[in-house]
Amino acid sequence: MEEAKAAYHSRDGIVPNPKLKLLDQVREVIRVKHYSIRTEDAYVQWVKRFILFHDKRHPREMGAAEIEAFLTDLAVQKQVAASTQNQALNALVFLYKEVWHMELAEFSSVRAKRPERLPVVLSELFRNYSGTRT
């Protein structure tokens, strides 16, 4: 029986074992780069969601337009937080750049809005305000 070939370093970066399934290739590159197990789990879940969003098309058949559609859907339909949308973007960029060493074309999706924050001074004032005058 032939032993599974491990990921190796090339001048382009880390090359995962081509015999592994897609999500296992993502996990392998993440582990070689010593990323957190939580990052690994999150990135794998975002890649799965991306594939399912596009009716199980393989990500190699897709590109910037599909990533843009997915991220826009997250912001508009799912109304996710900006940090959630950024995590999804980072996972997909990792897949294309670090696992497959492919450059993505420029794209711009609708971005989730960050909540407005009051300056600390005002938030303290509102927290301590009782609503009565002395």
Short mmCIF file of C-alpha atoms in Angstrom, two decimals:
data_model
loop_
_atom_site.label_atom_id
_atom_site.label_comp_id
_atom_site.label_asym_id
_atom_site.label_seq_id
_atom_site.Cartn_x
_atom_site.Cartn_y
_atom_site.Cartn_z
CA MET A 1 0.00 0.00 0.00
CA GLU A 2 1.29 3.45 -0.94
CA GLU A 3 1.88 5.83 1.95
CA ALA A 4 0.15 9.21 1.83
CA LYS A 5 2.44 12.01 0.74
CA ALA A 6 2.63 14.90 3.21
CA ALA A 7 2.59 18.58 2.38
CA TYR A 8 5.90 20.03 1.33
CA HIS A 9 7.47 23.45 0.92
CA SER A 10 8.19 24.79 -2.54
CA ARG A 11 9.33 28.21 -3.71
CA ASP A 12 5.63 29.14 -4.07
CA GLY A 13 4.80 28.12 -0.51
CA ILE A 14 3.28 25.02 1.06
CA VAL A 15 1.91 22.46 -1.38
CA PRO A 16 -0.68 20.11 0.14
CA ASN A 17 -0.98 16.44 -0.74
CA PRO A 18 -2.98 16.42 -4.01
CA LYS A 19 -4.53 13.04 -3.12
CA LEU A 20 -6.38 14.56 -0.17
CA LYS A 21 -9.91 15.91 -0.41
CA LEU A 22 -10.28 19.70 -0.60
CA LEU A 23 -11.10 20.34 3.05
CA ASP A 24 -8.30 18.02 4.18
CA GLN A 25 -5.89 20.00 1.99
CA VAL A 26 -7.03 23.20 3.70
CA ARG A 27 -6.52 21.58 7.13
CA GLU A 28 -3.07 20.31 6.13
CA VAL A 29 -1.81 23.74 5.04
CA ILE A 30 -3.26 25.38 8.15
CA ARG A 31 -1.51 22.83 10.37
CA VAL A 32 1.84 23.22 8.61
CA LYS A 33 1.53 26.98 9.12
CA HIS A 34 0.76 26.38 12.84
CA TYR A 35 -2.55 28.22 12.85
CA SER A 36 -4.93 27.81 15.78
CA ILE A 37 -7.30 24.81 15.78
CA ARG A 38 -10.17 27.32 16.06
CA THR A 39 -8.96 29.09 12.94
CA GLU A 40 -8.78 25.72 11.18
CA ASP A 41 -12.35 24.84 12.15
CA ALA A 42 -13.67 28.27 11.18
CA TYR A 43 -11.91 28.34 7.79
CA VAL A 44 -13.08 24.83 6.91
CA GLN A 45 -16.66 25.79 7.80
CA TRP A 46 -16.50 28.93 5.63
CA VAL A 47 -15.17 26.95 2.66
CA LYS A 48 -18.03 24.46 3.12
CA ARG A 49 -20.60 27.26 3.28
CA PHE A 50 -19.11 28.85 0.15
CA ILE A 51 -19.41 25.55 -1.75
CA LEU A 52 -22.98 24.96 -0.56
CA PHE A 53 -23.98 28.54 -1.40
CA HIS A 54 -22.97 27.87 -5.01
CA ASP A 55 -24.85 24.55 -5.25
CA LYS A 56 -21.82 22.36 -4.53
CA ARG A 57 -19.67 23.72 -7.36
CA HIS A 58 -15.97 23.12 -6.83
CA PRO A 59 -14.13 26.31 -5.82
CA ARG A 60 -11.57 25.79 -8.61
CA GLU A 61 -14.43 26.46 -11.07
CA MET A 62 -15.22 29.73 -9.32
CA GLY A 63 -13.41 32.98 -8.76
CA ALA A 64 -13.78 36.57 -7.64
CA ALA A 65 -17.36 36.98 -8.92
CA GLU A 66 -18.59 34.03 -6.85
CA ILE A 67 -16.70 35.21 -3.76
CA GLU A 68 -18.25 38.65 -4.21
CA ALA A 69 -21.75 37.14 -4.49
CA PHE A 70 -21.21 35.03 -1.37
CA LEU A 71 -19.89 37.93 0.73
CA THR A 72 -22.67 40.22 -0.47
CA ASP A 73 -25.26 37.61 0.50
CA LEU A 74 -23.72 37.38 3.96
CA ALA A 75 -24.03 41.14 4.45
CA VAL A 76 -27.42 41.74 2.81
CA GLN A 77 -29.48 38.58 3.33
CA LYS A 78 -27.85 37.01 6.39
CA GLN A 79 -27.01 40.42 7.95
CA VAL A 80 -23.83 39.14 9.57
CA ALA A 81 -21.47 41.38 11.52
CA ALA A 82 -18.55 42.98 9.70
CA SER A 83 -16.07 40.79 11.60
CA THR A 84 -17.96 37.66 10.50
CA GLN A 85 -17.86 38.76 6.88
CA ASN A 86 -14.14 39.49 7.22
CA GLN A 87 -13.53 36.00 8.62
CA ALA A 88 -15.34 34.46 5.64
CA LEU A 89 -13.28 36.60 3.25
CA ASN A 90 -10.02 35.61 4.96
CA ALA A 91 -10.93 31.92 4.77
CA LEU A 92 -11.60 32.12 1.02
CA VAL A 93 -8.48 34.18 0.34
CA PHE A 94 -6.51 31.56 2.32
CA LEU A 95 -7.98 28.79 0.16
CA TYR A 96 -7.07 30.44 -3.14
CA LYS A 97 -3.71 32.00 -2.20
CA GLU A 98 -2.21 29.63 0.38
CA VAL A 99 -3.64 26.25 -0.62
CA TRP A 100 -3.84 26.63 -4.42
CA HIS A 101 -1.37 29.52 -4.97
CA MET A 102 -3.86 31.30 -7.25
CA GLU A 103 -4.28 35.05 -7.54
CA LEU A 104 -7.82 36.38 -7.30
CA ALA A 105 -9.11 39.16 -9.52
CA GLU A 106 -10.23 42.41 -7.91
CA PHE A 107 -13.71 42.34 -6.43
CA SER A 108 -15.86 44.51 -4.23
CA SER A 109 -18.80 43.14 -2.30
CA VAL A 110 -21.35 44.92 -0.17
CA ARG A 111 -19.68 45.24 3.21
CA ALA A 112 -21.42 44.64 6.51
CA LYS A 113 -21.71 47.77 8.60
CA ARG A 114 -19.83 48.16 11.84
CA PRO A 115 -21.95 49.49 14.70
CA GLU A 116 -21.46 53.10 15.72
CA ARG A 117 -19.73 53.49 19.04
CA LEU A 118 -20.07 56.33 21.45
CA PRO A 119 -16.87 57.74 22.88
CA VAL A 120 -16.09 56.35 26.33
CA VAL A 121 -16.81 59.71 27.98
CA LEU A 122 -20.37 59.81 26.61
CA SER A 123 -21.13 56.17 27.35
CA GLU A 124 -20.06 56.71 31.00
CA LEU A 125 -22.27 59.80 31.17
CA PHE A 126 -25.30 57.90 29.85
CA ARG A 127 -24.66 54.95 32.14
CA ASN A 128 -24.57 57.18 35.24
CA TYR A 129 -27.44 59.44 34.20
CA SER A 130 -30.51 58.77 36.36
CA GLY A 131 -32.92 61.02 34.47
CA THR A 132 -33.73 63.39 37.33
CA ARG A 133 -32.46 66.88 37.94
CA THR A 134 -31.15 68.07 41.28
#
